[in-house]
């Protein structure tokens, strides 16, 4: 089945630890994105990548890092510098920039 | 940056009723999508509609790009329509930057 797979669904970490969220797609899409959603809010863009080995900061990139070494993979690392990391994280992809975006099922990160 | 406003913020309907959700945006766009977020958080694509009108079963959408708004129509609502509906736009001249509204929370009751 073609789609976007995020893992894990739920993640618990202690404060001060870095954590990496996985996002894989088999849709052959060039563009990939990471969004953050807080309770009762819309989604905010963290990072996006339009092509392998290239990525750009979104609106709330501080405390996060990404890599794009393969077309199908766009992992997100939440670093200890992120002040409020507890949130719902969603990964998306699209054929190219500004075409229809499709989302994975999300990862709920809780930092205690 | 571009502002996206959705109305109403909350909506309660009886099953079978019709509704219209609105999305206003503050600048020209080349991408507009409507999503339904289910209770498990999954974002379901409803429409990719930067302009014009589309229909899919009981749902339809219209975007009037020149007047900077889009409407989502839900007819004969069902309890499974409950959830949050998001409008997201990609401003003209920028790359890969979907900006989301804060959503309309819909509850359909029996």
Coordinates of N, CA and C in Angstrom, one line a residue:
Chain A
X1 N 0.8 -1.2 0.0 CA 0.0 0.0 0.0 C 0.9 1.2 0.0
X2 N 0.5 2.2 -0.8 CA 1.3 3.5 -0.8 C 0.8 4.4 0.3
X3 N 1.8 5.1 0.9 CA 1.4 6.0 2.0 C 2.5 6.5 2.7
X4 N 2.2 7.2 3.8 CA 3.2 7.8 4.7 C 3.1 7.2 6.0
X5 N 4.2 6.7 6.5 CA 4.3 5.9 7.8 C 5.1 6.7 8.8
X6 N 4.4 7.0 9.9 CA 5.1 7.6 11.0 C 5.3 6.6 12.2
X7 N 6.4 6.6 12.8 CA 6.6 5.8 14.0 C 7.5 6.4 15.0
X8 N 7.2 6.1 16.3 CA 6.1 5.4 16.8 C 4.8 6.2 16.8
X9 N 3.7 5.6 17.2 CA 2.5 6.4 17.4 C 2.5 7.2 18.7
X10 N 3.1 6.6 19.7 CA 3.2 7.3 21.0 C 4.7 7.2 21.5
X11 N 5.1 8.3 22.1 CA 6.5 8.3 22.5 C 6.6 9.1 23.8
X12 N 7.3 8.5 24.7 CA 7.5 9.2 26.0 C 9.0 9.3 26.2
X13 N 9.4 10.5 26.7 CA 10.8 10.8 26.9 C 11.0 11.7 28.1
X14 N 12.1 11.5 28.7 CA 12.4 12.4 29.9 C 13.0 13.7 29.4
X15 N 12.7 14.7 30.2 CA 13.1 16.1 29.8 C 14.7 16.1 29.7
X16 N 15.1 16.8 28.7 CA 16.6 16.9 28.5 C 17.1 15.9 27.5
X17 N 16.3 14.9 27.0 CA 16.7 13.9 26.1 C 16.3 14.3 24.7
X18 N 17.2 14.0 23.7 CA 16.8 14.2 22.3 C 16.0 13.0 21.9
X19 N 15.1 13.2 21.0 CA 14.3 12.1 20.5 C 14.1 12.3 19.0
X20 N 14.1 11.2 18.2 CA 13.9 11.2 16.8 C 12.6 10.5 16.4
X21 N 11.8 11.3 15.6 CA 10.6 10.7 15.0 C 10.8 10.3 13.6
X22 N 10.3 9.2 13.2 CA 10.5 8.7 11.9 C 9.3 9.0 11.0
X23 N 9.6 9.3 9.7 CA 8.6 9.5 8.7 C 9.2 8.9 7.4
X24 N 8.4 7.9 6.8 CA 8.8 7.3 5.6 C 7.6 7.3 4.6
X25 N 7.9 7.6 3.3 CA 6.8 7.6 2.3 C 7.3 6.8 1.1
X26 N 6.3 6.0 0.6 CA 6.6 5.2 -0.7 C 5.7 5.7 -1.8
X27 N 5.5 7.0 -1.8 CA 4.6 7.7 -2.9 C 5.5 8.3 -4.0
X28 N 6.8 8.2 -3.8 CA 7.7 8.8 -4.8 C 7.6 10.3 -4.8
X29 N 7.2 10.9 -3.7 CA 7.0 12.4 -3.6 C 8.4 13.0 -3.3
X30 N 8.5 14.2 -4.0 CA 9.8 14.9 -3.8 C 9.8 15.8 -2.5
X31 N 8.6 16.4 -2.2 CA 8.5 17.3 -1.0 C 8.0 16.6 0.2
X32 N 8.6 16.9 1.4 CA 8.2 16.4 2.6 C 8.2 17.5 3.7
X33 N 7.3 17.3 4.7 CA 7.1 18.4 5.7 C 6.9 17.8 7.1
X34 N 7.2 18.6 8.1 CA 6.9 18.3 9.5 C 6.1 19.4 10.1
X35 N 5.0 19.1 10.7 CA 4.1 20.0 11.4 C 4.0 19.6 12.8
X36 N 3.7 20.6 13.6 CA 3.4 20.4 15.0 C 2.0 20.9 15.3
X37 N 1.2 20.1 16.1 CA -0.1 20.5 16.5 C -0.2 20.5 18.1
X38 N -0.6 21.6 18.6 CA -0.9 21.7 20.1 C -2.4 21.6 20.3
X39 N -2.9 21.1 21.5 CA -4.3 20.9 21.7 C -5.2 22.1 21.3
X40 N -6.2 21.9 20.5 CA -7.1 22.9 20.1 C -6.6 23.9 19.1
X41 N -5.5 23.6 18.5 CA -4.8 24.5 17.6 C -4.8 23.9 16.2
X42 N -4.4 24.8 15.2 CA -4.1 24.3 13.9 C -2.7 23.8 13.9
X43 N -2.2 23.4 12.7 CA -0.9 22.9 12.5 C 0.1 24.0 12.2
X44 N 1.3 23.9 12.7 CA 2.4 24.9 12.4 C 3.6 24.1 11.8
X45 N 4.2 24.8 10.8 CA 5.2 24.1 10.0 C 6.6 24.2 10.7
X46 N 7.2 23.1 10.9 CA 8.5 23.1 11.6 C 9.7 23.1 10.5
X47 N 9.7 22.2 9.6 CA 10.7 22.1 8.5 C 10.0 21.5 7.3
X48 N 10.6 21.8 6.1 CA 10.2 21.2 4.9 C 11.4 20.9 4.0
X49 N 11.2 20.0 3.1 CA 12.3 19.6 2.2 C 11.7 19.4 0.8
X50 N 12.3 20.1 -0.2 CA 11.7 20.0 -1.5 C 12.5 18.9 -2.3
X51 N 13.7 18.5 -1.8 CA 14.5 17.6 -2.6 C 15.5 17.0 -1.7
X52 N 16.0 15.8 -2.1 CA 17.0 15.2 -1.2 C 18.2 16.1 -1.0
X53 N 18.7 16.0 0.3 CA 19.9 16.8 0.7 C 19.6 18.3 0.8
X54 N 18.3 18.7 0.8 CA 18.0 20.1 1.0 C 16.8 20.2 1.9
X55 N 16.8 21.1 2.8 CA 15.6 21.4 3.7 C 15.7 22.8 4.1
X56 N 14.5 23.3 4.5 CA 14.3 24.7 4.9 C 13.6 24.8 6.2
X57 N 13.9 25.8 7.0 CA 13.2 26.1 8.2 C 11.7 26.6 7.9
X58 N 10.8 26.1 8.8 CA 9.5 26.6 8.7 C 9.3 27.7 9.8
X59 N 8.1 27.8 10.3 CA 7.8 28.9 11.2 C 8.3 28.7 12.6
X60 N 8.5 27.4 13.0 CA 8.8 27.2 14.4 C 10.0 26.1 14.5
X61 N 11.1 26.4 13.8 CA 12.2 25.4 13.7 C 13.1 25.4 14.9
X62 N 13.0 26.3 15.8 CA 14.0 26.4 16.9 C 13.8 25.1 17.8
X63 N 14.9 24.5 18.1 CA 14.8 23.3 19.0 C 14.6 22.0 18.2
X64 N 14.5 22.1 16.9 CA 14.3 20.9 16.1 C 15.4 20.8 15.0
X65 N 15.7 19.5 14.5 CA 16.6 19.4 13.4 C 16.1 18.2 12.5
X66 N 16.4 18.3 11.2 CA 16.0 17.3 10.3 C 17.2 16.9 9.4
X67 N 16.9 15.8 8.7 CA 17.9 15.4 7.6 C 17.0 14.8 6.5
X68 N 17.6 14.8 5.3 CA 16.9 14.3 4.1 C 18.0 13.6 3.2
X69 N 18.4 12.4 3.7 CA 19.5 11.7 3.0 C 18.9 10.8 1.9
X70 N 17.6 10.4 2.0 CA 16.9 9.6 1.0 C 15.6 10.2 0.7
X71 N 15.2 10.0 -0.5 CA 13.9 10.6 -1.0 C 12.7 10.2 -0.1
X72 N 12.7 9.0 0.4 CA 11.6 8.4 1.0 C 11.6 8.7 2.5
X73 N 12.6 9.3 3.1 CA 12.7 9.4 4.5 C 13.1 10.8 5.0
X74 N 12.4 11.3 6.0 CA 12.6 12.7 6.5 C 12.4 12.7 8.1
X75 N 13.4 12.2 8.8 CA 13.3 12.1 10.2 C 13.4 13.5 10.9
X76 N 12.7 13.6 12.0 CA 12.7 14.8 12.8 C 13.3 14.5 14.2
X77 N 14.3 15.3 14.6 CA 14.9 15.2 15.9 C 14.4 16.4 16.8
X78 N 13.8 16.0 17.9 CA 13.4 17.0 18.9 C 14.5 17.1 19.9
X79 N 15.2 18.2 20.0 CA 16.3 18.3 20.8 C 16.0 18.9 22.2
X80 N 16.9 18.8 23.1 CA 16.7 19.3 24.5 C 16.5 20.8 24.5
X81 N 16.8 21.5 23.4 CA 16.7 22.9 23.3 C 15.2 23.4 23.0
X82 N 14.4 22.4 22.7 CA 13.0 22.7 22.4 C 12.3 22.8 23.8
X83 N 11.7 24.0 24.1 CA 11.2 24.3 25.4 C 9.9 23.6 25.8
X84 N 9.1 23.4 24.8 CA 7.8 22.7 25.0 C 7.6 21.6 24.0
X85 N 8.3 20.5 24.1 CA 8.2 19.5 23.1 C 7.0 18.6 23.1
X86 N 6.2 18.6 24.2 CA 5.0 17.8 24.2 C 4.0 18.3 23.2
X87 N 3.7 17.5 22.2 CA 2.8 17.9 21.2 C 2.5 16.7 20.3
X88 N 1.6 16.9 19.3 CA 1.3 15.9 18.3 C 2.1 16.3 17.0
X89 N 2.9 15.4 16.5 CA 3.7 15.7 15.3 C 3.2 15.0 14.1
X90 N 3.0 15.7 13.0 CA 2.5 15.2 11.8 C 3.5 15.4 10.6
X91 N 3.7 14.4 9.9 CA 4.6 14.4 8.7 C 3.7 14.4 7.4
X92 N 4.1 15.1 6.4 CA 3.3 15.1 5.2 C 4.3 15.0 4.0
X93 N 3.7 14.7 2.8 CA 4.5 14.7 1.6 C 3.6 15.2 0.4
X94 N 4.2 15.7 -0.6 CA 3.5 16.1 -1.8 C 4.4 15.8 -3.0
X95 N 3.8 15.7 -4.2 CA 4.6 15.4 -5.4 C 5.7 16.4 -5.6
X96 N 5.3 17.7 -5.4 CA 6.2 18.8 -5.6 C 5.7 19.9 -4.7
X97 N 6.4 21.0 -4.6 CA 5.9 22.1 -3.7 C 4.6 22.6 -4.3
X98 N 3.7 23.0 -3.3 CA 2.4 23.6 -3.6 C 1.5 22.7 -4.4
X99 N 1.7 21.4 -4.4 CA 0.7 20.4 -4.8 C 0.1 19.8 -3.6
X100 N -0.9 18.9 -3.9 CA -1.7 18.4 -2.8 C -0.8 17.6 -1.8
X101 N -1.0 18.0 -0.5 CA -0.2 17.3 0.5 C -1.0 16.2 1.2
X102 N -0.3 15.1 1.6 CA -1.0 14.0 2.3 C -0.2 13.8 3.6
X103 N -1.0 13.4 4.6 CA -0.4 13.3 5.9 C -0.3 11.9 6.5
X104 N 0.7 11.6 7.3 CA 0.8 10.4 8.1 C -0.1 10.5 9.3
X105 N -0.1 9.4 10.1 CA -1.1 9.3 11.2 C -0.6 10.0 12.4
X106 N 0.6 10.5 12.4 CA 1.1 11.3 13.5 C 1.8 10.6 14.7
X107 N 2.6 11.3 15.4 CA 3.3 10.8 16.6 C 3.0 11.7 17.8
X108 N 2.4 11.1 18.8 CA 2.2 11.9 20.1 C 3.4 11.8 21.0
X109 N 4.1 12.9 21.2 CA 5.3 12.9 22.0 C 4.9 13.6 23.3
X110 N 5.2 12.9 24.4 CA 5.1 13.4 25.8 C 6.4 13.4 26.5
X111 N 6.8 14.6 26.9 CA 8.0 14.7 27.6 C 7.7 15.0 29.1
X112 N 8.3 14.1 30.0 CA 8.0 14.2 31.4 C 9.2 14.6 32.2
Chain B
X1 N 3.0 37.2 7.5 CA 2.6 36.0 6.7 C 1.1 36.0 6.5
X2 N 0.6 35.1 5.7 CA -0.8 35.0 5.3 C -1.6 34.6 6.6
X3 N -2.8 35.2 6.7 CA -3.7 34.9 7.8 C -4.9 34.0 7.3
X4 N -5.2 33.0 8.0 CA -6.3 32.1 7.6 C -7.3 32.1 8.8
X5 N -8.6 32.4 8.5 CA -9.6 32.5 9.5 C -10.7 31.5 9.1
X6 N -11.1 30.7 10.0 CA -12.2 29.7 9.8 C -13.4 30.1 10.7
X7 N -14.6 29.9 10.1 CA -15.8 30.1 10.9 C -16.9 29.1 10.5
X8 N -17.8 28.8 11.5 CA -17.7 29.1 12.9 C -16.6 28.2 13.6
X9 N -16.2 28.6 14.8 CA -15.2 27.8 15.5 C -15.8 26.5 16.0
X10 N -17.0 26.5 16.3 CA -17.7 25.3 16.8 C -19.1 25.2 16.2
X11 N -19.5 24.0 15.9 CA -20.8 23.8 15.3 C -21.4 22.5 15.8
X12 N -22.7 22.5 16.2 CA -23.4 21.3 16.6 C -24.6 21.1 15.7
X13 N -24.7 20.0 15.1 CA -25.8 19.7 14.2 C -26.5 18.4 14.6
X14 N -27.8 18.4 14.2 CA -28.5 17.1 14.3 C -28.2 16.3 13.0
X15 N -28.2 15.0 13.2 CA -28.0 14.2 12.0 C -29.0 14.5 10.9
X16 N -28.5 14.6 9.7 CA -29.4 14.9 8.6 C -29.4 16.4 8.2
X17 N -28.9 17.3 9.1 CA -28.8 18.7 8.8 C -27.7 19.0 7.8
X18 N -27.8 20.2 7.2 CA -26.7 20.7 6.3 C -25.9 21.8 7.0
X19 N -24.7 22.0 6.5 CA -23.9 23.1 7.1 C -22.9 23.6 6.1
X20 N -22.5 24.8 6.3 CA -21.5 25.5 5.5 C -20.4 26.0 6.4
X21 N -19.2 25.6 6.1 CA -18.0 26.1 6.8 C -17.2 27.1 5.9
X22 N -16.7 28.1 6.5 CA -16.1 29.2 5.7 C -14.6 29.3 6.1
X23 N -13.8 29.6 5.1 CA -12.3 29.9 5.2 C -12.0 31.2 4.5
X24 N -11.6 32.2 5.2 CA -11.1 33.4 4.7 C -9.6 33.5 4.7
X25 N -8.9 34.0 3.7 CA -7.5 34.1 3.7 C -7.1 35.5 3.2
X26 N -5.9 36.0 3.7 CA -5.6 37.4 3.6 C -4.8 37.7 2.3
X27 N -4.4 36.7 1.6 CA -3.5 37.0 0.4 C -3.8 36.0 -0.7
X28 N -3.3 36.2 -1.9 CA -3.5 35.3 -3.0 C -2.8 34.0 -2.7
X29 N -3.4 32.9 -3.2 CA -2.9 31.6 -2.9 C -2.8 30.7 -4.2
X30 N -1.9 29.8 -4.2 CA -1.9 28.8 -5.3 C -2.1 27.4 -4.8
X31 N -2.5 27.3 -3.5 CA -2.8 26.0 -3.0 C -3.9 26.2 -1.9
X32 N -4.9 25.4 -1.9 CA -5.9 25.4 -0.8 C -6.4 24.0 -0.6
X33 N -6.4 23.5 0.6 CA -6.9 22.2 0.9 C -7.8 22.3 2.1
X34 N -8.8 21.4 2.0 CA -9.7 21.1 3.2 C -9.4 19.7 3.7
X35 N -9.3 19.6 5.1 CA -9.0 18.4 5.7 C -10.1 18.1 6.8
X36 N -10.3 16.8 7.1 CA -11.1 16.4 8.2 C -10.1 15.7 9.2
X37 N -10.0 16.2 10.4 CA -9.2 15.5 11.4 C -10.1 14.6 12.3
X38 N -9.9 13.3 12.2 CA -10.8 12.4 13.0 C -10.3 12.4 14.5
X39 N -11.1 11.7 15.3 CA -10.8 11.7 16.8 C -9.4 11.1 17.1
X40 N -8.8 10.4 16.2 CA -7.5 9.8 16.4 C -6.4 10.7 15.9
X41 N -6.8 11.8 15.4 CA -5.8 12.8 14.9 C -5.4 12.7 13.5
X42 N -5.9 11.7 12.8 CA -5.5 11.5 11.4 C -6.2 12.6 10.5
X43 N -5.4 13.2 9.7 CA -5.9 14.2 8.7 C -6.3 13.6 7.4
X44 N -7.6 13.7 7.1 CA -8.1 13.1 5.9 C -8.3 14.2 4.8
X45 N -7.7 14.0 3.7 CA -7.9 14.9 2.6 C -9.3 14.9 2.1
X46 N -9.9 16.1 2.0 CA -11.2 16.2 1.5 C -11.2 16.8 0.1
X47 N -10.5 18.0 0.0 CA -10.5 18.7 -1.3 C -9.1 19.4 -1.5
X48 N -8.6 19.3 -2.7 CA -7.5 20.2 -3.1 C -8.2 21.2 -4.1
X49 N -8.4 22.4 -3.7 CA -9.2 23.3 -4.5 C -8.8 24.8 -4.4
X50 N -7.7 25.1 -5.1 CA -7.2 26.5 -5.1 C -8.2 27.4 -5.9
X51 N -9.0 26.9 -6.7 CA -10.1 27.7 -7.3 C -11.2 26.8 -7.8
X52 N -12.4 27.3 -8.0 CA -13.5 26.5 -8.6 C -14.3 25.8 -7.6
X53 N -15.0 24.8 -8.1 CA -16.0 24.0 -7.3 C -15.7 22.5 -7.5
X54 N -15.8 21.8 -6.5 CA -15.7 20.3 -6.6 C -16.7 19.7 -5.7
X55 N -17.1 18.4 -6.0 CA -18.1 17.7 -5.2 C -17.6 16.3 -5.0
X56 N -17.8 15.7 -3.8 CA -17.5 14.4 -3.6 C -18.5 13.8 -2.6
X57 N -19.5 13.2 -3.2 CA -20.6 12.6 -2.4 C -21.4 13.7 -1.7
X58 N -21.5 13.6 -0.4 CA -22.3 14.6 0.4 C -21.5 15.9 0.6
X59 N -20.2 15.9 0.3 CA -19.4 17.1 0.5 C -19.2 17.8 -0.8
X60 N -19.1 19.1 -0.7 CA -18.7 19.9 -1.9 C -17.9 21.2 -1.4
X61 N -17.1 21.7 -2.2 CA -16.3 22.9 -1.8 C -16.3 23.9 -3.0
X62 N -16.2 25.2 -2.6 CA -16.0 26.2 -3.6 C -15.0 27.2 -3.1
X63 N -14.1 27.5 -4.0 CA -13.1 28.6 -3.7 C -13.2 29.7 -4.7
X64 N -13.4 30.9 -4.1 CA -13.4 32.1 -5.0 C -12.1 32.9 -4.7
X65 N -11.1 32.6 -5.5 CA -9.7 33.0 -5.2 C -9.7 34.6 -5.2
X66 N -10.4 35.2 -6.1 CA -10.3 36.6 -6.3 C -10.9 37.3 -5.1
X67 N -11.8 36.7 -4.3 CA -12.4 37.3 -3.1 C -11.8 36.7 -1.9
X68 N -10.9 35.7 -2.0 CA -10.1 35.2 -0.9 C -10.9 34.5 0.1
X69 N -11.8 33.6 -0.4 CA -12.5 32.7 0.6 C -12.8 31.4 -0.1
X70 N -13.0 30.4 0.8 CA -13.5 29.1 0.4 C -14.6 28.6 1.3
X71 N -15.5 27.8 0.7 CA -16.6 27.3 1.5 C -16.6 25.8 1.4
X72 N -16.9 25.1 2.5 CA -17.1 23.7 2.5 C -18.5 23.4 2.9
X73 N -19.3 22.7 2.0 CA -20.6 22.3 2.3 C -20.7 20.8 2.7
X74 N -21.4 20.6 3.8 CA -21.7 19.2 4.2 C -23.2 19.1 4.2
X75 N -23.7 18.1 3.4 CA -25.2 17.9 3.3 C -25.5 16.6 4.0
X76 N -26.7 16.5 4.5 CA -27.2 15.3 5.2 C -26.2 14.7 6.2
X77 N -25.8 15.6 7.1 CA -24.7 15.2 8.0 C -24.9 13.9 8.8
X78 N -23.8 13.2 9.0 CA -23.9 11.9 9.8 C -22.9 12.0 11.0
X79 N -23.2 11.2 11.9 CA -22.3 11.2 13.2 C -20.8 11.0 12.8
X80 N -20.6 10.3 11.8 CA -19.2 10.1 11.4 C -18.5 11.3 10.8
X81 N -19.3 12.4 10.5 CA -18.8 13.6 10.1 C -18.2 14.4 11.2
X82 N -18.4 14.0 12.4 CA -17.9 14.8 13.6 C -16.4 14.8 13.5
X83 N -15.8 15.9 14.1 CA -14.4 16.1 14.1 C -14.0 17.5 13.8
X84 N -12.8 17.8 13.5 CA -12.3 19.1 13.2 C -12.0 19.3 11.7
X85 N -12.5 20.3 11.1 CA -12.3 20.6 9.7 C -11.3 21.7 9.6
X86 N -10.2 21.5 8.9 CA -9.2 22.5 8.7 C -9.1 22.9 7.2
X87 N -8.9 24.2 7.1 CA -8.6 24.8 5.8 C -7.1 25.1 5.9
X88 N -6.3 24.9 4.8 CA -4.9 25.2 4.7 C -4.6 25.8 3.4
X89 N -3.8 26.9 3.4 CA -3.5 27.6 2.1 C -2.0 27.7 1.9
X90 N -1.6 27.7 0.6 CA -0.2 28.0 0.2 C -0.2 29.3 -0.5
X91 N 0.5 30.3 0.1 CA 0.5 31.6 -0.5 C 1.2 31.6 -1.9
X92 N 0.7 32.5 -2.7 CA 1.3 32.6 -4.1 C 2.7 33.1 -3.9
X93 N 3.6 32.5 -4.7 CA 5.0 33.0 -4.7 C 5.9 32.4 -3.6
X94 N 5.3 31.6 -2.8 CA 6.2 30.9 -1.7 C 6.1 29.4 -2.0
X95 N 7.2 28.8 -1.5 CA 7.3 27.4 -1.8 C 6.9 26.6 -0.6
X96 N 6.1 25.5 -0.8 CA 5.9 24.5 0.2 C 5.5 25.0 1.6
X97 N 4.6 25.9 1.7 CA 4.3 26.5 3.0 C 2.8 26.6 3.2
X98 N 2.2 25.4 3.6 CA 0.8 25.4 3.9 C 0.6 26.0 5.3
X99 N -0.3 27.0 5.3 CA -0.6 27.7 6.6 C -2.1 27.3 6.9
X100 N -2.2 26.8 8.1 CA -3.5 26.2 8.6 C -4.3 27.2 9.3
X101 N -5.6 27.2 9.2 CA -6.5 27.9 10.1 C -6.6 27.1 11.4
X102 N -7.4 27.7 12.3 CA -7.6 27.0 13.6 C -8.7 26.0 13.7
X103 N -9.4 25.9 12.6 CA -10.3 24.8 12.4 C -11.8 25.1 12.9
X104 N -12.7 24.3 12.4 CA -14.1 24.3 12.9 C -14.4 22.9 13.5
X105 N -14.8 22.9 14.7 CA -15.1 21.7 15.4 C -16.5 21.4 15.2
X106 N -16.8 20.2 14.6 CA -18.2 19.8 14.3 C -18.6 18.6 15.1
X107 N -19.8 18.8 15.7 CA -20.3 17.6 16.4 C -21.7 17.3 15.8
X108 N -21.9 16.1 15.4 CA -23.2 15.7 14.8 C -23.8 14.8 15.8
X109 N -25.0 15.1 16.2 CA -25.7 14.3 17.2 C -26.9 13.6 16.6
X110 N -27.3 12.5 17.3 CA -28.5 11.7 16.8 C -29.8 12.5 17.0

